[in-house]
PDB file of C-alpha atoms in Angstrom:
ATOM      1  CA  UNK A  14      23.335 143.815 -70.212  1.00 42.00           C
ATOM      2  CA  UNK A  15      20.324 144.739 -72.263  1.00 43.00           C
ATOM      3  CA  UNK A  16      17.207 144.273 -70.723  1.00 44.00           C
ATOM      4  CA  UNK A  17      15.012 141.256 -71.993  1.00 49.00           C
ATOM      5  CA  UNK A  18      12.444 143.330 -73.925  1.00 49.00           C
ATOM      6  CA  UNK A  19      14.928 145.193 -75.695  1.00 46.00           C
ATOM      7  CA  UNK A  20      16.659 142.101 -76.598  1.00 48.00           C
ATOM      8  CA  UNK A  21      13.378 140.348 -77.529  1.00 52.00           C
ATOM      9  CA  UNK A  22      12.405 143.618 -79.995  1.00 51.00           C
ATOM     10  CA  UNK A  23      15.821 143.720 -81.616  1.00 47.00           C
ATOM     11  CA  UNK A  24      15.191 139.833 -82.282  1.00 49.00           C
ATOM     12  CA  UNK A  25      11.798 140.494 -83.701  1.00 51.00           C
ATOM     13  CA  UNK A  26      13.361 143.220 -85.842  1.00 50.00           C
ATOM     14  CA  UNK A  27      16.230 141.502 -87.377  1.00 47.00           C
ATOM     15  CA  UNK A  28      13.082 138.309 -87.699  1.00 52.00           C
ATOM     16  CA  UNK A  29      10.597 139.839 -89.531  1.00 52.00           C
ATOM     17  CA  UNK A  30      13.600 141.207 -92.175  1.00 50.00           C
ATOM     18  CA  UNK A  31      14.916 137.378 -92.209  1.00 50.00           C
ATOM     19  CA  UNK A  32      11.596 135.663 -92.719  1.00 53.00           C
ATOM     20  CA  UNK A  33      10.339 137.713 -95.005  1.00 51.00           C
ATOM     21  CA  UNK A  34      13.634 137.478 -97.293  1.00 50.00           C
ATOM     22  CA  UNK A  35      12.981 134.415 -97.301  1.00 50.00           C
ATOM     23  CA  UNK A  36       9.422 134.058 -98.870  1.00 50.00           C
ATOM     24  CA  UNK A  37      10.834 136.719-101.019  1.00 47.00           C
ATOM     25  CA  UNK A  38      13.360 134.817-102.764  1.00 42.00           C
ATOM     26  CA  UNK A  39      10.933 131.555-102.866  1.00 44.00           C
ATOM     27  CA  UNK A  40       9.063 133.940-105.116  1.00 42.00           C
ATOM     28  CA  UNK A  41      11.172 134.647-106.930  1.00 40.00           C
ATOM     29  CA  UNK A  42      12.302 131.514-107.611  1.00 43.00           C
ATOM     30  CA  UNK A  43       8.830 130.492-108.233  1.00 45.00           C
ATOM     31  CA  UNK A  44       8.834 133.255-111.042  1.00 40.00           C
ATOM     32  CA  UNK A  45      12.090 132.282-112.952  1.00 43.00           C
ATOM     33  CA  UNK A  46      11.073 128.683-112.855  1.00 43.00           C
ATOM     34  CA  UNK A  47       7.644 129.765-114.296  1.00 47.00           C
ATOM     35  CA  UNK A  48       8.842 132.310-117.462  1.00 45.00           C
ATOM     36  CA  UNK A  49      11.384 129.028-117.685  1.00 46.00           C
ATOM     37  CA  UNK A  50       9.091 127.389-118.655  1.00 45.00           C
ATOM     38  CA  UNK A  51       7.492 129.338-120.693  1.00 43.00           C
ATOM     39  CA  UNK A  52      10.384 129.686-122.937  1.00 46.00           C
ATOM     40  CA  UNK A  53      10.622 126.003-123.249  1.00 45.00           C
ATOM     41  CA  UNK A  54       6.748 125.922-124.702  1.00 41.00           C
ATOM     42  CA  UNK A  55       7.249 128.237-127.014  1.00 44.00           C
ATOM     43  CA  UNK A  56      10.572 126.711-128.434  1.00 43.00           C
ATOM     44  CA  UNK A  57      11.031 123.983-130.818  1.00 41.00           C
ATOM     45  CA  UNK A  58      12.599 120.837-129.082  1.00 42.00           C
ATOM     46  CA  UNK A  59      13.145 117.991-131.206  1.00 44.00           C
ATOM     47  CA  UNK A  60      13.684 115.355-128.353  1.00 47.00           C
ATOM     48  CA  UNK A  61      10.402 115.188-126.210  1.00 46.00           C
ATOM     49  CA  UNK A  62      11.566 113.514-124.023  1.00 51.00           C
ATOM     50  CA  UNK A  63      14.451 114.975-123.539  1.00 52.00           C
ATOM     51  CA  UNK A  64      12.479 117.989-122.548  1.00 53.00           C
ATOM     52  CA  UNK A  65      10.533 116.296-120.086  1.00 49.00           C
ATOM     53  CA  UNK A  66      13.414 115.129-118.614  1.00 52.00           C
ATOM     54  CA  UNK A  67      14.626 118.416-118.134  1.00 53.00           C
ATOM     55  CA  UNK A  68      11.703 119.741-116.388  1.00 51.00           C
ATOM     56  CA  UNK A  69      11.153 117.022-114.213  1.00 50.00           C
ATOM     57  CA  UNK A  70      14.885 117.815-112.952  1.00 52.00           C
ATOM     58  CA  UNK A  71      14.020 121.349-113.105  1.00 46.00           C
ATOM     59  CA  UNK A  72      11.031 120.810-110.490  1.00 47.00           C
ATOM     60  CA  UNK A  73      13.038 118.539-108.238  1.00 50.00           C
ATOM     61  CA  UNK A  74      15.898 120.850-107.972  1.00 50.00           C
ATOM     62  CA  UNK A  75      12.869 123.444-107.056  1.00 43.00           C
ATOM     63  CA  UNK A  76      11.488 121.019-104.502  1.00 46.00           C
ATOM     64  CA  UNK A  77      15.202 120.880-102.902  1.00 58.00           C
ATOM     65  CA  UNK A  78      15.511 124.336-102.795  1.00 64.00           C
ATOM     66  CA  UNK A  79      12.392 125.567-101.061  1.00 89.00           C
ATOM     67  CA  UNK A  80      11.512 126.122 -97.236  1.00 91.00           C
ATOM     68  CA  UNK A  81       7.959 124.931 -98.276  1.00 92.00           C
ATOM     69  CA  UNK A  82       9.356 121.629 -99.248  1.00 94.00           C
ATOM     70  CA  UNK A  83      11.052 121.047 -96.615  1.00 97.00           C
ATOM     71  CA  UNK A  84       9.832 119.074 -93.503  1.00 97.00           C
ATOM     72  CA  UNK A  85      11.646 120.567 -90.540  1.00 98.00           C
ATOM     73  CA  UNK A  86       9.585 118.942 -88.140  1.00 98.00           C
ATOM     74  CA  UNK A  87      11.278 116.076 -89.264  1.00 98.00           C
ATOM     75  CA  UNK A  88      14.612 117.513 -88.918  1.00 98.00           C
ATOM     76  CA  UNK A  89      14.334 118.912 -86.056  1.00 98.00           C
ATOM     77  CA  UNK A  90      13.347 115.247 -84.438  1.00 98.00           C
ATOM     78  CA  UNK A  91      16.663 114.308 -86.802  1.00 98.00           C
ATOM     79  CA  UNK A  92      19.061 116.368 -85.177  1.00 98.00           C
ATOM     80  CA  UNK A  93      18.168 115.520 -81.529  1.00 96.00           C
ATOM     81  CA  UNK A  94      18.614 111.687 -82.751  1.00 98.00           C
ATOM     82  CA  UNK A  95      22.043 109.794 -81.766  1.00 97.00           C
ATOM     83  CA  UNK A  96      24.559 109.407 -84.055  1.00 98.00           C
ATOM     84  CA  UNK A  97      24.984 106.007 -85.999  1.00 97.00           C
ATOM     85  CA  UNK A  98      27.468 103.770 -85.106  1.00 98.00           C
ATOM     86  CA  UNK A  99      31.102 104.591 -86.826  1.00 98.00           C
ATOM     87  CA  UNK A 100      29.986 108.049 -87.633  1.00 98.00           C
ATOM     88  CA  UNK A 101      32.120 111.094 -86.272  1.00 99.00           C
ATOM     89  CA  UNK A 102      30.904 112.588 -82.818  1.00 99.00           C
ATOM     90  CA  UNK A 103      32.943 115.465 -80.356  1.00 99.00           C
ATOM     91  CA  UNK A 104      32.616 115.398 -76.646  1.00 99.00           C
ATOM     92  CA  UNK A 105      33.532 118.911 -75.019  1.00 99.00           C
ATOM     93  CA  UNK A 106      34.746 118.556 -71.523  1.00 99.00           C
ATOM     94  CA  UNK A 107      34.223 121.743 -69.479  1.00 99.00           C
ATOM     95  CA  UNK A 108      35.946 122.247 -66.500  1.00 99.00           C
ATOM     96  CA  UNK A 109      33.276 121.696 -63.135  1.00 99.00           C
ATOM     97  CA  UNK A 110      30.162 121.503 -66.352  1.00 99.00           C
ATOM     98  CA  UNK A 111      30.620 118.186 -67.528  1.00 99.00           C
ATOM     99  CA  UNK A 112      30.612 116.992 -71.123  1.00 99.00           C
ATOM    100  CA  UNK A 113      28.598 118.317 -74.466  1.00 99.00           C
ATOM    101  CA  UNK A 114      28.247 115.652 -77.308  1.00 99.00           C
ATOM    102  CA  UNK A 115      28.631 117.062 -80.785  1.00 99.00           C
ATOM    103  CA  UNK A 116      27.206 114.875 -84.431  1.00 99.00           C
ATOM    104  CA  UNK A 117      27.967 116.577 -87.218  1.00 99.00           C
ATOM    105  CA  UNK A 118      26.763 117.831 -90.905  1.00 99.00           C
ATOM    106  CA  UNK A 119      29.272 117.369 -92.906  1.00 98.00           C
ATOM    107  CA  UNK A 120      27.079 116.907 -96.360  1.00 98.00           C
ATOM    108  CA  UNK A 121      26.148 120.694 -95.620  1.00 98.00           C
ATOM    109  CA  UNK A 122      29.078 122.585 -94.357  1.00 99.00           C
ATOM    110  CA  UNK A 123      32.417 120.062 -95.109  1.00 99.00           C
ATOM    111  CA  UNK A 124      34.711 122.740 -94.617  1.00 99.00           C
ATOM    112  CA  UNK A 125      33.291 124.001 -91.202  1.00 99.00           C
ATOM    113  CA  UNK A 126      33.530 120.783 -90.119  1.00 99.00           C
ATOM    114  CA  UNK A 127      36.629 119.714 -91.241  1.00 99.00           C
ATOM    115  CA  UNK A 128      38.327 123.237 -89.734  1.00 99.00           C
ATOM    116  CA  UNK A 129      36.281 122.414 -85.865  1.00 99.00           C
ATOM    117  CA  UNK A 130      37.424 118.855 -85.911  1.00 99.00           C
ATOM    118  CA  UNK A 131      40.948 119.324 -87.002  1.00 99.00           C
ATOM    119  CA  UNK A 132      41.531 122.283 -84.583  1.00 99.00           C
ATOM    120  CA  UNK A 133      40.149 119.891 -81.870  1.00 99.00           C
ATOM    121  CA  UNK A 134      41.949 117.176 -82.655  1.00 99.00           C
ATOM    122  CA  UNK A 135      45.230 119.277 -82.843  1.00 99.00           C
ATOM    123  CA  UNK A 136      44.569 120.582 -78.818  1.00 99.00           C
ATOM    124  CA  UNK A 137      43.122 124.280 -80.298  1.00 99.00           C
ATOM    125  CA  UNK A 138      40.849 124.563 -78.314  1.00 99.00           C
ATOM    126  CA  UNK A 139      41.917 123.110 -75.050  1.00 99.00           C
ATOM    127  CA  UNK A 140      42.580 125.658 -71.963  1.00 99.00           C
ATOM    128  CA  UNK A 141      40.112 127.964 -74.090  1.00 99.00           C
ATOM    129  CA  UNK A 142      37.332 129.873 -72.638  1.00 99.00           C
ATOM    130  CA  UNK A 143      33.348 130.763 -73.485  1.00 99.00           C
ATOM    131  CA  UNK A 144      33.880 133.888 -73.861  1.00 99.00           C
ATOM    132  CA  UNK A 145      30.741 135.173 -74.726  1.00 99.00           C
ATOM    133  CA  UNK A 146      27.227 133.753 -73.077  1.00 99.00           C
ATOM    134  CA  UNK A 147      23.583 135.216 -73.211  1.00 99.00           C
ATOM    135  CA  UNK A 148      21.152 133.060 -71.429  1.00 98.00           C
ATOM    136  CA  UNK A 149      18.073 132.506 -74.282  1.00 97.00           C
ATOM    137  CA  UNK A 150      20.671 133.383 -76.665  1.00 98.00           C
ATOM    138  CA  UNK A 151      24.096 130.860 -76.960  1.00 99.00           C
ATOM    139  CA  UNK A 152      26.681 130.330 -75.409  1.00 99.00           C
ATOM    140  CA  UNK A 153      30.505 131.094 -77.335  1.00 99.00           C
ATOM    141  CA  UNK A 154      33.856 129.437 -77.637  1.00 99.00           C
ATOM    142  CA  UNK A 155      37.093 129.257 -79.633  1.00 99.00           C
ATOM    143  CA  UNK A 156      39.210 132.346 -79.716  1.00 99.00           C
ATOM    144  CA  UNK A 157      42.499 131.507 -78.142  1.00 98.00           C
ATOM    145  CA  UNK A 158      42.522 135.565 -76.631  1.00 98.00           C
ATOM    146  CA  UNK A 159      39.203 135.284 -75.087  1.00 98.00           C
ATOM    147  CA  UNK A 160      38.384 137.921 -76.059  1.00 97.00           C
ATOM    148  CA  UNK A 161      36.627 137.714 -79.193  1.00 97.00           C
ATOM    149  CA  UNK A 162      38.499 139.183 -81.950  1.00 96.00           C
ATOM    150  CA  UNK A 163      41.096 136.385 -82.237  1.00 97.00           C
ATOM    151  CA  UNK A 164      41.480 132.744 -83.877  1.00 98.00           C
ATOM    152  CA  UNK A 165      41.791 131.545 -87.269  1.00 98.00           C
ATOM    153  CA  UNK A 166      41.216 128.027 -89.316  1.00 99.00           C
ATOM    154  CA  UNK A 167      43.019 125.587 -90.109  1.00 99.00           C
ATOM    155  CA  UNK A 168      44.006 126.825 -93.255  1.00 99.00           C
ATOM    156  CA  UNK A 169      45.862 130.556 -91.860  1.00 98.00           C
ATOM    157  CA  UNK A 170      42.684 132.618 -93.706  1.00 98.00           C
ATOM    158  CA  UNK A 171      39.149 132.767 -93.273  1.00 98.00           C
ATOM    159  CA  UNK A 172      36.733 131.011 -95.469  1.00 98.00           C
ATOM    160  CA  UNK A 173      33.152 131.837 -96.246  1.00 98.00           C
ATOM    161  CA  UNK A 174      29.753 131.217 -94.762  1.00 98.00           C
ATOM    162  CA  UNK A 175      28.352 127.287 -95.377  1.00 98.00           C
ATOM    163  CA  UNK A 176      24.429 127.486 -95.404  1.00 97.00           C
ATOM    164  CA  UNK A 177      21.782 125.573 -96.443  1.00 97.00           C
ATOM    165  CA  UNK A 178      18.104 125.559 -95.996  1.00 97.00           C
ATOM    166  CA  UNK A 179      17.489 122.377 -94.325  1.00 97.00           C
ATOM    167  CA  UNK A 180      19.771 123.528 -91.509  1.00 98.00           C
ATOM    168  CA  UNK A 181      17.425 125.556 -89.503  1.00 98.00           C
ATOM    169  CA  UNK A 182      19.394 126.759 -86.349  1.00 99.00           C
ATOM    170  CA  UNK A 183      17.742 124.579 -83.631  1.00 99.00           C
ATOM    171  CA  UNK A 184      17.831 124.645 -79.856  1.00 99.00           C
ATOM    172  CA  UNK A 185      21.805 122.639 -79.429  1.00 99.00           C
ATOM    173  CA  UNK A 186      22.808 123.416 -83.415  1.00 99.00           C
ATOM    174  CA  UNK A 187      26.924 124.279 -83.345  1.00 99.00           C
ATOM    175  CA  UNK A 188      27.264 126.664 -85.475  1.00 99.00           C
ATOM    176  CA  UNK A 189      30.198 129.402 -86.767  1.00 99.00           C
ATOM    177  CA  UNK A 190      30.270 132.757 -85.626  1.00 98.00           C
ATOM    178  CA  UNK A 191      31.473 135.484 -88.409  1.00 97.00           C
ATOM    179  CA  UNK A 192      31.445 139.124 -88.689  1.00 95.00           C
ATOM    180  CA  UNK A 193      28.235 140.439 -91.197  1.00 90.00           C
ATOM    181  CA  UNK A 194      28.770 142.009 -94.601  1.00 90.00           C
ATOM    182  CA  UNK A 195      32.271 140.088 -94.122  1.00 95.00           C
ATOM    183  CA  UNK A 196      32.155 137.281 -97.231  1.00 93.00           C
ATOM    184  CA  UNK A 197      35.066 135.351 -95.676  1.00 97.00           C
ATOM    185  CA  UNK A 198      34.912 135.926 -92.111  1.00 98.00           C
ATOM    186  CA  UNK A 199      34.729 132.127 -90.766  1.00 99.00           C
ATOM    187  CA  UNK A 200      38.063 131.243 -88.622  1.00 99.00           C
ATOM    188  CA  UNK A 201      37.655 128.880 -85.250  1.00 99.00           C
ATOM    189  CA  UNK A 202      34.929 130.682 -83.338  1.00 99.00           C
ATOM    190  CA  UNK A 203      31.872 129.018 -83.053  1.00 99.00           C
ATOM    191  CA  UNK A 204      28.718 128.943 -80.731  1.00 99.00           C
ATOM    192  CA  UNK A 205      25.884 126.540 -79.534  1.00 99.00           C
ATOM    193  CA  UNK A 206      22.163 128.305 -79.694  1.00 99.00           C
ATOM    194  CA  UNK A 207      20.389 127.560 -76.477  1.00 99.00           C
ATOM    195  CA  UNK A 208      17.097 129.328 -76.632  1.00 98.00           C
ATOM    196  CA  UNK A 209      13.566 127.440 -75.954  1.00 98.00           C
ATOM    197  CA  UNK A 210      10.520 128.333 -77.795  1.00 98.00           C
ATOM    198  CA  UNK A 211       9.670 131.939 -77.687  1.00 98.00           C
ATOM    199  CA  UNK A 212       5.814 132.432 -77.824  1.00 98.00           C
ATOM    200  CA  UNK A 213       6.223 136.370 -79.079  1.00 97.00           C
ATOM    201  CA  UNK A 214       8.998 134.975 -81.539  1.00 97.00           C
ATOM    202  CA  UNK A 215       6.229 132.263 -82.976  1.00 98.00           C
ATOM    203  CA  UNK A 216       3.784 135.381 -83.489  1.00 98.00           C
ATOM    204  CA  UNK A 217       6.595 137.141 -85.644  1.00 97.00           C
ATOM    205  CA  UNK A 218       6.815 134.195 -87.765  1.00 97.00           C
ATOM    206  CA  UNK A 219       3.183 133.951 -88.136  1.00 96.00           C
ATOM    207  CA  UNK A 220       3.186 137.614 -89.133  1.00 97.00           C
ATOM    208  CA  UNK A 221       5.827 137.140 -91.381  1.00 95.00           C
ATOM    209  CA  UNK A 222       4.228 133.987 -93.476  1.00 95.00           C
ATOM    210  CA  UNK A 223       6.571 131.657 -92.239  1.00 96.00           C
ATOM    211  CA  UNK A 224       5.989 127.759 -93.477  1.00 96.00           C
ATOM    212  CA  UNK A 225       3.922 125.831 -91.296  1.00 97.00           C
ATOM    213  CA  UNK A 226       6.490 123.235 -90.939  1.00 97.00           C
ATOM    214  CA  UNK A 227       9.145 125.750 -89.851  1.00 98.00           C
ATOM    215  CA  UNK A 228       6.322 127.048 -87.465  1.00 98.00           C
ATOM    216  CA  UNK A 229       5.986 123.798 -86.032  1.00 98.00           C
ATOM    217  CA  UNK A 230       9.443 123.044 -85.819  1.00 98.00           C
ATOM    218  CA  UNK A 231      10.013 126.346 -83.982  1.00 99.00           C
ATOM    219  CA  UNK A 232       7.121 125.368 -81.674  1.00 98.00           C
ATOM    220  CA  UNK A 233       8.126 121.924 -80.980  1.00 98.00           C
ATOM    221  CA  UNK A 234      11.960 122.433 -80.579  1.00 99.00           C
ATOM    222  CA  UNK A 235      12.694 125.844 -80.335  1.00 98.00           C
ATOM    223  CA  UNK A 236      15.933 127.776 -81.170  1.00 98.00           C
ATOM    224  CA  UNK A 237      17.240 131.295 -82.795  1.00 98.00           C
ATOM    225  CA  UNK A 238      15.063 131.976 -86.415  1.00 97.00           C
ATOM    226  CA  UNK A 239      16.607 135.390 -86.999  1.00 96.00           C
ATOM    227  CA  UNK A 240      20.146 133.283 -87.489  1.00 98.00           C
ATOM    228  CA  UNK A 241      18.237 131.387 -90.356  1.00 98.00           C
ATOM    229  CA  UNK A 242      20.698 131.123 -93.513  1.00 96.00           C
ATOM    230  CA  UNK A 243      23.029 133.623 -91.423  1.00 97.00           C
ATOM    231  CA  UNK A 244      25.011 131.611 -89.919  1.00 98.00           C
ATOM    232  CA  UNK A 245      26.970 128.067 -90.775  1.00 99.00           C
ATOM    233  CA  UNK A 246      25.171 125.255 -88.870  1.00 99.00           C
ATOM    234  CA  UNK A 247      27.462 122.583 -89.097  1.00 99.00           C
ATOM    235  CA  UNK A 248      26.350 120.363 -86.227  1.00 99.00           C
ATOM    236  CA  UNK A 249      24.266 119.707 -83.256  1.00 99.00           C
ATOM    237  CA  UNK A 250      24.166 118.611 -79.485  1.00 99.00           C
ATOM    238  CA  UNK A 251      23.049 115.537 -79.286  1.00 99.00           C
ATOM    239  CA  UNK A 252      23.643 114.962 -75.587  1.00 99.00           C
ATOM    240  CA  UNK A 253      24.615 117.569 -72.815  1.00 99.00           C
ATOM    241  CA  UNK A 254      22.152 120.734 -73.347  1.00 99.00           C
ATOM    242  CA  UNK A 255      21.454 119.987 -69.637  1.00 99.00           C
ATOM    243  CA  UNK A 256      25.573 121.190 -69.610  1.00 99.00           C
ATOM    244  CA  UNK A 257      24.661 124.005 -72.074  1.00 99.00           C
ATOM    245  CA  UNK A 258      21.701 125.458 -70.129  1.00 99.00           C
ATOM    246  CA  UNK A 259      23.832 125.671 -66.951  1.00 99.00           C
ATOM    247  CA  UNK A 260      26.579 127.148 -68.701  1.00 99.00           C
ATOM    248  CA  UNK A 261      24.264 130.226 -69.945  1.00 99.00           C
ATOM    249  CA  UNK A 262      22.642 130.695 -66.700  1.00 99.00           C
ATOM    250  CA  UNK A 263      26.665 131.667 -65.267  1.00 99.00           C
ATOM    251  CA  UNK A 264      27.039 135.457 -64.159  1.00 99.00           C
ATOM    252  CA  UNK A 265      28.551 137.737 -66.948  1.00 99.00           C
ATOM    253  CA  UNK A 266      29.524 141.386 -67.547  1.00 98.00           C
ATOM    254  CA  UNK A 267      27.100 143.642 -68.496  1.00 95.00           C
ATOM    255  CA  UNK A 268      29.798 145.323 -71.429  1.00 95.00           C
ATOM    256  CA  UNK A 269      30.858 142.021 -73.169  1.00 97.00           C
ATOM    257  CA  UNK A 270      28.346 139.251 -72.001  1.00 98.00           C
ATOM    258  CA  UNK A 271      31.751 137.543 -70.343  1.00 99.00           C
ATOM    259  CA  UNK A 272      31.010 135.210 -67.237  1.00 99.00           C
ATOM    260  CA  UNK A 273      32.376 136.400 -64.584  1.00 98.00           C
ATOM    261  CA  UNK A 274      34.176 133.289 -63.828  1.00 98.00           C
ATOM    262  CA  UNK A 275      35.744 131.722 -66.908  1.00 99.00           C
ATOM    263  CA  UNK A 276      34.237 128.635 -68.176  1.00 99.00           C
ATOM    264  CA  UNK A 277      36.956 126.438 -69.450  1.00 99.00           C
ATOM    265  CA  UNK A 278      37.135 124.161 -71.714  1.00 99.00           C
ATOM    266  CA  UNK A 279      39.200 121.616 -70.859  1.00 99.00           C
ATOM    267  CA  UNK A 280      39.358 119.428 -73.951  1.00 99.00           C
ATOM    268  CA  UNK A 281      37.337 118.112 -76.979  1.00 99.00           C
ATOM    269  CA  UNK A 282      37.553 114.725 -77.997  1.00 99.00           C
ATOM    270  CA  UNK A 283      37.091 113.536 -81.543  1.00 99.00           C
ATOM    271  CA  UNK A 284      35.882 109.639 -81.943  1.00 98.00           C
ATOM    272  CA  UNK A 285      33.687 107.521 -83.351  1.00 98.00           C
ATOM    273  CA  UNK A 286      30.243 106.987 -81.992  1.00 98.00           C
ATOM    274  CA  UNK A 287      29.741 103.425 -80.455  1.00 95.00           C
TER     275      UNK A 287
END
């Protein structure tokens, strides 16, 4: 296994690219809005106020789509929250672990979620394995082989990447693992981020002009920034990370990041939250 400083400098690496594509394309945004309206000044609209109508959707659809309009300090306190009454939860049972509660984001990523709950409800996942664990990383599940390379959706094909801006992967998010530079890629893997704040992590964000509110977030809640609009979130552990941290602390293999012991998962059962 890679030592911890080399893992901490390839996450600062692959961070400071993230981040910083990030501002970029908030720029750039900012630009094409801008000349937008420029155009629209210089034009002759008969309707007034159908023009102002226009902008004024124009500038909320900009507010939506910004980190810096975002308040992920309040997500973050969102997505530790319990699930309301009626709405969908998953508990996985892991062998001699205990149970990990799942709520779910199905506004963001509907088809990741309806591919994990149908495969759990069907038994998919049942008698499978965590194949794949790095303590301050995630822990991973859902390849029938164990081995990494296998599985596949509901649907017999893989489907594409689910991402959205006010899903910021969070200490407990679920999210799906895929192969990069792969468009469709998505199939029935998926993992559960376990990392705490990072202090040296913070300071890359800071270098990199990160929003205060994501820096905050970070701070306050921790998680894996470098899988930032990466990766499909698609839910979060509500209740259990106790069951998560214990699960990433297990011995593995130095090749593969394997435990040593399986970890099985027993079951996951789909109901409605009480």
């Amino acid at each position: 296994m890679e030592s911890e400083s080399k893992k901490n400098l390839a996450i600062i690496a692959v961070l400071a690219i993230i981040i910083i594509g990030i501002i970029g394309v908030f720029i750039l945004r900012e630009y094409k809005l801008n000349e937008e309206k420029k155009n629209a000044t210089n034009s002759k609209i008969e309707d007034k106020q159908e023009n102002k109508e226009e902008k004024n959707n124009s500038k909320n659809e900009k507010e939506k789509e910004t980190v810096d309009n975002i308040d992920y300090v309040k997500l973050g306190k969102e997505a530790l929250e319990k699930p309301k009454k009626g709405e969908t939860i998953a508990i996985i049972n892991v062998k001699n672990f205990g149970e990990i509660k799942l709520k779910f984001y199905k506004e963001e990523a509907p088809k990741a979620v309806e591919n994990f709950l149908t495969h759990a409800k069907n038994g998919y996942y049942n008698g499978q394995i965590f194949h794949r664990v790095i303590n301050e990383f995630m822990i991973q599940g859902g390849d029938p082989t164990g081995t990494g390379t296998g599985g596949e959706s509901i649907w017999k094909e893989a489907f594409g990447k689910e991402v959205s801006l006010k899903r910021f992967p969070f200490r407990g998010s679920l999210a799906m693992a895929s192969v990069s530079g792969v468009e469709k890629s998505l199939g029935s893997q998926f993992f559960i981020t376990q990392a705490k704040y990072n202090e040296q992590i913070y300071n890359q964000l800071k270098l990199a002009n990160a929003p205060e509110s994501i820096l905050k977030a970070y701070k306050e809640y921790g998680g894996y920034p470098s899988l930032f609009l990466q990766y499909t979130v698609f839910g979060q552990v509500y209740e259990g990370m106790d069951v998560v941290d214990k699960i990433a602390a297990v011995e593995t293999n130095e090749a593969n990041d394997k435990p040593k012991t399986d970890v099985v998962i027993e079951n996951i059962v789909v109901k409605e939250a009480e």
